[in-house]
């Protein structure tokens, strides 16, 4: 089975959809509610992982886009994804909330 990379538009849509999901999960949620609700935390973390993975794919496959959009922190998004994915039970919810 051959893996075909997504088009740039697909990756950008994935990022936008993940942001919209995060917004919807946190619609009626303040920091205290977020900090005490592991279900919402897990959903938000998962969507940050999606943003980071899509960002890495854009960086890898579309370097010219990265250069012309240097104001968008694609690298930082991927680094955050790595911290979340490999941090397991060490996720700093304060940093996550500030990022939101």
XYZ file of C-alpha atoms in Angstrom:
100
model
C 0.000 0.000 0.000
C 1.509 3.310 -1.086
C 1.152 6.277 1.175
C 0.264 9.447 -0.679
C 0.981 12.729 1.054
C -1.878 15.117 1.465
C -1.953 18.348 -0.436
C -1.046 21.548 1.357
C -4.715 22.530 1.500
C -5.519 19.262 3.282
C -2.927 19.892 5.995
C -4.131 23.457 6.473
C -7.727 22.214 6.749
C -6.650 19.683 9.378
C -5.108 22.508 11.402
C -8.187 24.715 11.097
C -10.526 21.840 11.992
C -8.443 20.987 15.058
C -8.497 24.625 16.190
C -12.266 24.745 15.713
C -12.672 21.580 17.787
C -10.536 23.019 20.575
C -12.648 26.180 20.513
C -15.856 24.158 20.731
C -14.560 22.010 23.611
C -13.652 25.138 25.565
C -16.691 27.240 24.666
C -18.063 27.353 28.223
C -14.843 26.450 29.978
C -12.505 28.590 32.063
C -9.040 27.543 33.205
C -10.304 26.005 36.440
C -12.908 23.899 34.634
C -10.310 22.855 32.067
C -7.827 21.869 34.779
C -10.374 19.629 36.475
C -11.861 17.937 33.399
C -9.626 15.179 32.035
C -12.017 14.440 29.179
C -11.662 17.968 27.812
C -7.915 17.914 28.477
C -7.527 14.724 26.449
C -9.605 16.123 23.584
C -7.617 19.359 23.497
C -4.291 17.520 23.693
C -5.290 15.227 20.831
C -6.124 18.187 18.627
C -2.842 19.906 19.489
C -1.144 16.697 18.357
C -3.025 16.892 15.051
C -1.977 20.529 14.609
C 1.641 19.625 15.315
C 1.701 16.648 12.980
C 0.117 18.622 10.145
C 2.606 21.431 10.786
C 5.536 19.023 10.524
C 4.198 17.625 7.259
C 3.836 21.132 5.851
C 7.413 21.914 6.898
C 8.713 18.710 5.336
C 6.717 18.747 2.103
C 6.143 22.455 1.489
C 9.252 24.367 2.657
C 8.488 27.309 0.369
C 5.159 27.795 2.129
C 6.977 27.829 5.478
C 9.394 30.478 4.191
C 6.629 32.741 2.922
C 4.607 32.307 6.130
C 7.380 32.662 8.680
C 4.966 34.391 11.074
C 3.168 31.082 11.674
C 4.974 28.953 14.297
C 4.845 25.605 12.476
C 8.046 24.341 14.140
C 6.786 25.322 17.593
C 3.514 23.483 16.932
C 5.431 20.306 16.121
C 7.660 20.663 19.174
C 4.575 21.066 21.338
C 3.081 17.978 19.722
C 6.201 16.025 20.683
C 6.061 17.270 24.264
C 2.383 16.315 24.529
C 2.755 12.960 22.788
C 5.767 11.860 24.784
C 5.038 13.663 28.044
C 2.352 11.174 29.057
C 1.446 12.212 32.599
C 3.790 15.217 32.649
C 1.668 17.642 30.613
C 1.796 21.152 32.084
C -1.827 22.268 31.941
C -0.905 25.893 32.663
C 1.301 26.032 29.559
C -1.372 24.291 27.529
C -4.017 26.777 28.702
C -1.760 29.756 27.904
C -1.247 28.348 24.418
C -4.993 28.168 23.894
